[in-house]
mmCIF file with all atom_site columns, C-alpha atoms in Angstrom:
data_model
loop_
_atom_site.group_PDB
_atom_site.id
_atom_site.type_symbol
_atom_site.label_atom_id
_atom_site.label_alt_id
_atom_site.label_comp_id
_atom_site.label_asym_id
_atom_site.label_entity_id
_atom_site.label_seq_id
_atom_site.pdbx_PDB_ins_code
_atom_site.Cartn_x
_atom_site.Cartn_y
_atom_site.Cartn_z
_atom_site.occupancy
_atom_site.B_iso_or_equiv
_atom_site.pdbx_formal_charge
_atom_site.auth_seq_id
_atom_site.auth_comp_id
_atom_site.auth_asym_id
_atom_site.auth_atom_id
_atom_site.pdbx_PDB_model_num
ATOM 1   C CA . MET A 1 1   ? 91.117  87.262  75.289  1.00 91.00 ? 1   MET A CA 1
ATOM 2   C CA . LYS A 1 2   ? 93.666  89.269  73.140  1.00 96.00 ? 2   LYS A CA 1
ATOM 3   C CA . VAL A 1 3   ? 95.742  91.903  73.647  1.00 95.00 ? 3   VAL A CA 1
ATOM 4   C CA . THR A 1 4   ? 98.122  93.867  71.354  1.00 98.00 ? 4   THR A CA 1
ATOM 5   C CA . ILE A 1 5   ? 101.092 95.828  72.013  1.00 96.00 ? 5   ILE A CA 1
ATOM 6   C CA . SER A 1 6   ? 102.427 98.312  69.403  1.00 97.00 ? 6   SER A CA 1
ATOM 7   C CA . HIS A 1 7   ? 105.341 100.276 70.140  1.00 97.00 ? 7   HIS A CA 1
ATOM 8   C CA . LEU A 1 8   ? 104.914 103.858 69.790  1.00 97.00 ? 8   LEU A CA 1
ATOM 9   C CA . ASP A 1 9   ? 108.270 105.679 70.182  1.00 95.00 ? 9   ASP A CA 1
ATOM 10  C CA . GLY A 1 10  ? 111.220 105.579 73.045  1.00 94.00 ? 10  GLY A CA 1
ATOM 11  C CA . MET A 1 11  ? 109.774 103.275 75.732  1.00 94.00 ? 11  MET A CA 1
ATOM 12  C CA . LYS A 1 12  ? 106.018 103.989 75.211  1.00 95.00 ? 12  LYS A CA 1
ATOM 13  C CA . PHE A 1 13  ? 103.658 101.301 73.894  1.00 95.00 ? 13  PHE A CA 1
ATOM 14  C CA . GLU A 1 14  ? 99.929  101.061 73.448  1.00 96.00 ? 14  GLU A CA 1
ATOM 15  C CA . ALA A 1 15  ? 97.920  98.209  74.609  1.00 95.00 ? 15  ALA A CA 1
ATOM 16  C CA . LYS A 1 16  ? 94.772  97.274  72.741  1.00 97.00 ? 16  LYS A CA 1
ATOM 17  C CA . THR A 1 17  ? 92.128  94.776  73.802  1.00 96.00 ? 17  THR A CA 1
ATOM 18  C CA . ALA A 1 18  ? 88.774  94.290  72.638  1.00 96.00 ? 18  ALA A CA 1
ATOM 19  C CA . LYS A 1 19  ? 87.344  96.908  74.542  1.00 96.00 ? 19  LYS A CA 1
ATOM 20  C CA . SER A 1 20  ? 89.649  99.608  74.996  1.00 97.00 ? 20  SER A CA 1
ATOM 21  C CA . SER A 1 21  ? 93.439  100.753 74.832  1.00 97.00 ? 21  SER A CA 1
ATOM 22  C CA . PHE A 1 22  ? 96.238  102.372 77.176  1.00 92.00 ? 22  PHE A CA 1
ATOM 23  C CA . ILE A 1 23  ? 99.430  103.699 76.852  1.00 93.00 ? 23  ILE A CA 1
ATOM 24  C CA . ILE A 1 24  ? 102.480 101.848 78.947  1.00 92.00 ? 24  ILE A CA 1
ATOM 25  C CA . ASP A 1 25  ? 104.882 104.551 79.566  1.00 93.00 ? 25  ASP A CA 1
ATOM 26  C CA . CYS A 1 26  ? 108.095 102.681 80.481  1.00 91.00 ? 26  CYS A CA 1
ATOM 27  C CA . PRO A 1 27  ? 110.280 103.231 82.880  1.00 85.00 ? 27  PRO A CA 1
ATOM 28  C CA . VAL A 1 28  ? 107.273 105.963 84.187  1.00 91.00 ? 28  VAL A CA 1
ATOM 29  C CA . ILE A 1 29  ? 105.370 102.853 85.134  1.00 91.00 ? 29  ILE A CA 1
ATOM 30  C CA . SER A 1 30  ? 106.728 99.751  84.217  1.00 89.00 ? 30  SER A CA 1
ATOM 31  C CA . PRO A 1 31  ? 105.159 96.805  83.019  1.00 89.00 ? 31  PRO A CA 1
ATOM 32  C CA . ILE A 1 32  ? 105.654 94.831  86.321  1.00 92.00 ? 32  ILE A CA 1
ATOM 33  C CA . GLU A 1 33  ? 104.082 97.670  88.171  1.00 93.00 ? 33  GLU A CA 1
ATOM 34  C CA . TYR A 1 34  ? 101.047 97.304  85.686  1.00 92.00 ? 34  TYR A CA 1
ATOM 35  C CA . PHE A 1 35  ? 101.143 93.585  86.158  1.00 94.00 ? 35  PHE A CA 1
ATOM 36  C CA . LEU A 1 36  ? 100.914 94.305  90.134  1.00 96.00 ? 36  LEU A CA 1
ATOM 37  C CA . ALA A 1 37  ? 98.350  96.904  89.786  1.00 96.00 ? 37  ALA A CA 1
ATOM 38  C CA . GLY A 1 38  ? 96.188  94.322  87.597  1.00 95.00 ? 38  GLY A CA 1
ATOM 39  C CA . ILE A 1 39  ? 96.607  91.637  90.166  1.00 96.00 ? 39  ILE A CA 1
ATOM 40  C CA . ILE A 1 40  ? 95.463  93.964  92.865  1.00 97.00 ? 40  ILE A CA 1
ATOM 41  C CA . ASN A 1 41  ? 92.565  95.359  90.855  1.00 97.00 ? 41  ASN A CA 1
ATOM 42  C CA . CYS A 1 42  ? 91.604  91.905  90.362  1.00 96.00 ? 42  CYS A CA 1
ATOM 43  C CA . THR A 1 43  ? 91.023  91.129  93.831  1.00 97.00 ? 43  THR A CA 1
ATOM 44  C CA . ALA A 1 44  ? 89.750  94.572  94.507  1.00 97.00 ? 44  ALA A CA 1
ATOM 45  C CA . THR A 1 45  ? 86.885  94.141  92.118  1.00 96.00 ? 45  THR A CA 1
ATOM 46  C CA . ASP A 1 46  ? 85.698  90.929  93.716  1.00 96.00 ? 46  ASP A CA 1
ATOM 47  C CA . ILE A 1 47  ? 85.741  92.686  97.096  1.00 97.00 ? 47  ILE A CA 1
ATOM 48  C CA . VAL A 1 48  ? 83.112  94.997  95.732  1.00 97.00 ? 48  VAL A CA 1
ATOM 49  C CA . LEU A 1 49  ? 81.048  92.700  93.627  1.00 96.00 ? 49  LEU A CA 1
ATOM 50  C CA . MET A 1 50  ? 80.738  89.885  96.113  1.00 95.00 ? 50  MET A CA 1
ATOM 51  C CA . PRO A 1 51  ? 79.012  92.154  98.752  1.00 96.00 ? 51  PRO A CA 1
ATOM 52  C CA . LYS A 1 52  ? 76.932  93.373  96.126  1.00 96.00 ? 52  LYS A CA 1
ATOM 53  C CA . ASN A 1 53  ? 75.666  90.062  95.210  1.00 94.00 ? 53  ASN A CA 1
ATOM 54  C CA . GLN A 1 54  ? 74.911  89.392  98.775  1.00 95.00 ? 54  GLN A CA 1
ATOM 55  C CA . ASP A 1 55  ? 72.863  92.918  98.996  1.00 97.00 ? 55  ASP A CA 1
ATOM 56  C CA . LYS A 1 56  ? 75.992  94.112  101.450 1.00 97.00 ? 56  LYS A CA 1
ATOM 57  C CA . THR A 1 57  ? 77.837  97.432  100.736 1.00 97.00 ? 57  THR A CA 1
ATOM 58  C CA . VAL A 1 58  ? 81.757  97.944  100.934 1.00 98.00 ? 58  VAL A CA 1
ATOM 59  C CA . THR A 1 59  ? 83.045  101.624 101.290 1.00 98.00 ? 59  THR A CA 1
ATOM 60  C CA . ASP A 1 60  ? 86.519  103.005 101.909 1.00 98.00 ? 60  ASP A CA 1
ATOM 61  C CA . LEU A 1 61  ? 88.351  99.769  100.170 1.00 98.00 ? 61  LEU A CA 1
ATOM 62  C CA . VAL A 1 62  ? 92.041  100.088 99.632  1.00 98.00 ? 62  VAL A CA 1
ATOM 63  C CA . VAL A 1 63  ? 94.198  97.095  98.626  1.00 98.00 ? 63  VAL A CA 1
ATOM 64  C CA . ASP A 1 64  ? 97.983  97.528  99.241  1.00 98.00 ? 64  ASP A CA 1
ATOM 65  C CA . GLY A 1 65  ? 100.474 95.088  97.500  1.00 97.00 ? 65  GLY A CA 1
ATOM 66  C CA . GLU A 1 66  ? 103.870 94.691  98.514  1.00 97.00 ? 66  GLU A CA 1
ATOM 67  C CA . VAL A 1 67  ? 106.145 92.389  96.512  1.00 97.00 ? 67  VAL A CA 1
ATOM 68  C CA . ASN A 1 68  ? 109.756 91.023  97.200  1.00 97.00 ? 68  ASN A CA 1
ATOM 69  C CA . ARG A 1 69  ? 111.481 89.978  93.637  1.00 95.00 ? 69  ARG A CA 1
ATOM 70  C CA . ASN A 1 70  ? 114.505 88.040  92.889  1.00 90.00 ? 70  ASN A CA 1
ATOM 71  C CA . GLU A 1 71  ? 117.432 90.368  92.703  1.00 91.00 ? 71  GLU A CA 1
ATOM 72  C CA . ALA A 1 72  ? 118.790 88.686  89.439  1.00 90.00 ? 72  ALA A CA 1
ATOM 73  C CA . HIS A 1 73  ? 116.953 88.062  86.346  1.00 89.00 ? 73  HIS A CA 1
ATOM 74  C CA . PRO A 1 74  ? 114.345 86.785  86.008  1.00 87.00 ? 74  PRO A CA 1
ATOM 75  C CA . CYS A 1 75  ? 113.320 89.206  88.671  1.00 89.00 ? 75  CYS A CA 1
ATOM 76  C CA . LYS A 1 76  ? 110.032 87.412  89.333  1.00 92.00 ? 76  LYS A CA 1
ATOM 77  C CA . PHE A 1 77  ? 107.947 87.760  92.460  1.00 94.00 ? 77  PHE A CA 1
ATOM 78  C CA . ASN A 1 78  ? 108.952 85.555  95.403  1.00 94.00 ? 78  ASN A CA 1
ATOM 79  C CA . THR A 1 79  ? 106.447 86.846  97.859  1.00 95.00 ? 79  THR A CA 1
ATOM 80  C CA . LEU A 1 80  ? 103.107 88.959  97.667  1.00 96.00 ? 80  LEU A CA 1
ATOM 81  C CA . HIS A 1 81  ? 101.640 90.638  100.532 1.00 97.00 ? 81  HIS A CA 1
ATOM 82  C CA . LEU A 1 82  ? 98.110  91.967  100.447 1.00 98.00 ? 82  LEU A CA 1
ATOM 83  C CA . THR A 1 83  ? 96.479  94.426  102.804 1.00 98.00 ? 83  THR A CA 1
ATOM 84  C CA . TYR A 1 84  ? 93.029  94.843  102.330 1.00 98.00 ? 84  TYR A CA 1
ATOM 85  C CA . SER A 1 85  ? 91.056  97.772  104.463 1.00 98.00 ? 85  SER A CA 1
ATOM 86  C CA . PHE A 1 86  ? 87.502  98.446  104.064 1.00 98.00 ? 86  PHE A CA 1
ATOM 87  C CA . ASN A 1 87  ? 84.339  99.109  105.898 1.00 98.00 ? 87  ASN A CA 1
ATOM 88  C CA . SER A 1 88  ? 81.058  97.304  105.112 1.00 98.00 ? 88  SER A CA 1
ATOM 89  C CA . ASP A 1 89  ? 77.535  96.215  106.876 1.00 98.00 ? 89  ASP A CA 1
ATOM 90  C CA . ALA A 1 90  ? 78.532  92.829  106.985 1.00 98.00 ? 90  ALA A CA 1
ATOM 91  C CA . ASP A 1 91  ? 80.149  90.923  109.949 1.00 98.00 ? 91  ASP A CA 1
ATOM 92  C CA . ASP A 1 92  ? 83.721  90.257  110.574 1.00 98.00 ? 92  ASP A CA 1
ATOM 93  C CA . ILE A 1 93  ? 83.516  86.396  109.383 1.00 97.00 ? 93  ILE A CA 1
ATOM 94  C CA . THR A 1 94  ? 81.641  87.225  106.151 1.00 97.00 ? 94  THR A CA 1
ATOM 95  C CA . ALA A 1 95  ? 84.341  89.938  105.202 1.00 98.00 ? 95  ALA A CA 1
ATOM 96  C CA . GLY A 1 96  ? 87.081  87.609  105.832 1.00 97.00 ? 96  GLY A CA 1
ATOM 97  C CA . ARG A 1 97  ? 85.485  85.428  103.558 1.00 96.00 ? 97  ARG A CA 1
ATOM 98  C CA . TRP A 1 98  ? 85.081  87.708  100.852 1.00 97.00 ? 98  TRP A CA 1
ATOM 99  C CA . VAL A 1 99  ? 89.086  88.176  100.846 1.00 97.00 ? 99  VAL A CA 1
ATOM 100 C CA . MET A 1 100 ? 89.698  84.422  100.901 1.00 95.00 ? 100 MET A CA 1
ATOM 101 C CA . ALA A 1 101 ? 86.893  83.645  98.360  1.00 94.00 ? 101 ALA A CA 1
ATOM 102 C CA . SER A 1 102 ? 88.777  86.266  95.953  1.00 95.00 ? 102 SER A CA 1
ATOM 103 C CA . LEU A 1 103 ? 92.349  84.880  96.674  1.00 95.00 ? 103 LEU A CA 1
ATOM 104 C CA . GLU A 1 104 ? 91.511  81.047  96.576  1.00 92.00 ? 104 GLU A CA 1
ATOM 105 C CA . THR A 1 105 ? 88.688  80.971  93.832  1.00 91.00 ? 105 THR A CA 1
ATOM 106 C CA . TYR A 1 106 ? 87.701  83.946  91.962  1.00 93.00 ? 106 TYR A CA 1
ATOM 107 C CA . CYS A 1 107 ? 90.834  86.221  91.156  1.00 93.00 ? 107 CYS A CA 1
ATOM 108 C CA . SER A 1 108 ? 92.165  85.041  87.807  1.00 92.00 ? 108 SER A CA 1
ATOM 109 C CA . THR A 1 109 ? 95.267  87.055  88.157  1.00 94.00 ? 109 THR A CA 1
ATOM 110 C CA . ILE A 1 110 ? 95.968  85.760  91.766  1.00 93.00 ? 110 ILE A CA 1
ATOM 111 C CA . ASN A 1 111 ? 95.543  82.261  90.749  1.00 91.00 ? 111 ASN A CA 1
ATOM 112 C CA . THR A 1 112 ? 97.715  82.577  87.887  1.00 92.00 ? 112 THR A CA 1
ATOM 113 C CA . ILE A 1 113 ? 100.841 83.356  90.117  1.00 93.00 ? 113 ILE A CA 1
ATOM 114 C CA . ARG A 1 114 ? 100.144 81.452  93.068  1.00 91.00 ? 114 ARG A CA 1
ATOM 115 C CA . ASN A 1 115 ? 102.391 78.156  92.154  1.00 89.00 ? 115 ASN A CA 1
ATOM 116 C CA . THR A 1 116 ? 105.080 80.449  92.005  1.00 90.00 ? 116 THR A CA 1
ATOM 117 C CA . THR A 1 117 ? 104.413 83.309  94.704  1.00 93.00 ? 117 THR A CA 1
ATOM 118 C CA . LYS A 1 118 ? 104.055 82.759  98.200  1.00 93.00 ? 118 LYS A CA 1
ATOM 119 C CA . ILE A 1 119 ? 101.012 84.910  99.074  1.00 95.00 ? 119 ILE A CA 1
ATOM 120 C CA . THR A 1 120 ? 99.815  86.072  102.440 1.00 96.00 ? 120 THR A CA 1
ATOM 121 C CA . TYR A 1 121 ? 97.211  88.849  103.313 1.00 97.00 ? 121 TYR A CA 1
ATOM 122 C CA . SER A 1 122 ? 95.825  90.942  105.934 1.00 98.00 ? 122 SER A CA 1
ATOM 123 C CA . VAL A 1 123 ? 92.480  92.367  106.624 1.00 98.00 ? 123 VAL A CA 1
ATOM 124 C CA . ALA A 1 124 ? 91.061  95.309  108.358 1.00 98.00 ? 124 ALA A CA 1
ATOM 125 C CA . HIS A 1 125 ? 87.580  95.337  108.835 1.00 98.00 ? 125 HIS A CA 1
ATOM 126 C CA . ASN A 1 126 ? 85.503  98.518  109.968 1.00 98.00 ? 126 ASN A CA 1
ATOM 127 C CA . GLY A 1 127 ? 88.606  99.714  111.676 1.00 98.00 ? 127 GLY A CA 1
ATOM 128 C CA . LYS A 1 128 ? 89.599  96.284  113.346 1.00 98.00 ? 128 LYS A CA 1
ATOM 129 C CA . LEU A 1 129 ? 92.425  93.862  112.091 1.00 98.00 ? 129 LEU A CA 1
ATOM 130 C CA . ILE A 1 130 ? 90.446  90.883  111.766 1.00 98.00 ? 130 ILE A CA 1
ATOM 131 C CA . LYS A 1 131 ? 93.337  88.909  109.773 1.00 97.00 ? 131 LYS A CA 1
ATOM 132 C CA . GLU A 1 132 ? 97.072  89.418  109.860 1.00 97.00 ? 132 GLU A CA 1
ATOM 133 C CA . ASN A 1 133 ? 99.774  87.665  107.840 1.00 96.00 ? 133 ASN A CA 1
ATOM 134 C CA . GLU A 1 134 ? 97.489  84.792  106.711 1.00 95.00 ? 134 GLU A CA 1
ATOM 135 C CA . GLU A 1 135 ? 98.802  82.525  104.069 1.00 92.00 ? 135 GLU A CA 1
ATOM 136 C CA . MET A 1 136 ? 96.867  81.287  100.846 1.00 88.00 ? 136 MET A CA 1
ATOM 137 C CA . ILE A 1 137 ? 95.678  77.722  101.449 1.00 79.00 ? 137 ILE A CA 1
ATOM 138 C CA . SER A 1 138 ? 96.615  76.960  98.101  1.00 71.00 ? 138 SER A CA 1
ATOM 139 C CA . GLY A 1 139 ? 99.939  77.560  96.311  1.00 64.00 ? 139 GLY A CA 1
ATOM 140 C CA . THR A 1 140 ? 103.036 78.084  98.203  1.00 59.00 ? 140 THR A CA 1
ATOM 141 C CA . GLY A 1 141 ? 105.500 79.156  95.418  1.00 56.00 ? 141 GLY A CA 1
ATOM 142 C CA . THR A 1 142 ? 108.166 77.528  93.901  1.00 48.00 ? 142 THR A CA 1
ATOM 143 C CA . SER A 1 143 ? 111.794 78.197  92.924  1.00 47.00 ? 143 SER A CA 1
ATOM 144 C CA . ILE A 1 144 ? 112.162 78.181  89.238  1.00 43.00 ? 144 ILE A CA 1
ATOM 145 C CA . ASP A 1 145 ? 114.809 79.704  87.317  1.00 47.00 ? 145 ASP A CA 1
ATOM 146 C CA . MET A 1 146 ? 114.113 80.404  83.741  1.00 43.00 ? 146 MET A CA 1
ATOM 147 C CA . GLY A 1 147 ? 117.984 81.938  83.386  1.00 50.00 ? 147 GLY A CA 1
ATOM 148 C CA . GLU A 1 148 ? 118.704 85.653  82.411  1.00 54.00 ? 148 GLU A CA 1
ATOM 149 C CA . ILE A 1 149 ? 116.909 87.793  79.787  1.00 48.00 ? 149 ILE A CA 1
ATOM 150 C CA . GLU A 1 150 ? 116.804 91.156  79.009  1.00 49.00 ? 150 GLU A CA 1
ATOM 151 C CA . SER A 1 151 ? 114.156 93.185  79.976  1.00 48.00 ? 151 SER A CA 1
ATOM 152 C CA . CYS A 1 152 ? 112.400 96.973  80.568  1.00 50.00 ? 152 CYS A CA 1
ATOM 153 C CA . PRO A 1 153 ? 113.675 98.266  83.653  1.00 54.00 ? 153 PRO A CA 1
ATOM 154 C CA . SER A 1 154 ? 111.459 97.941  86.650  1.00 48.00 ? 154 SER A CA 1
#
C-alpha cells in the first residue's frame, strides 16, 4: 500500500492512493479526524461483509467512536469507545460475534492501535443493548511518551 500526500495551498493537501484521491482540508477536518474515520469505517465494513458472507443482512448500521486523547503532545489516543447500532436477521449472539471478530481479528486499523489505546465497545442489535462497555480481549494500551512535536491543529 502506498499513499502520497501533496501540499496544495494553505492547509489543503491531496492524498493519492493507487485507486483514488481525496482532499484533506485541515483544520476543517483534521488528519486525526480522518484517522478516526478510517478506523471506524474499517470496522463498519466488516460488520457489513461478515453477515453478507453468511447470507445474512445488516441494515441501519451506525458506528460512533469517541476518543480521549493526551492533552500534551503527542496527543495520542488513550481510549477509544465504539458504539455499534444495527439491525439484522441474525440472533444476538451472532451479531455480537461479528463485532468481536472485527475488533479482534479483521479490522487492520483497530489492530494497529490496540497496543497503545484501550479499546471498549457497546453493541445495540435490533433495538436491544446486547453488549455494554466491553473491553477488547487483546491489547490494553500502554503509556509511551514520544516527546513534543509540532503538528496540524486537531
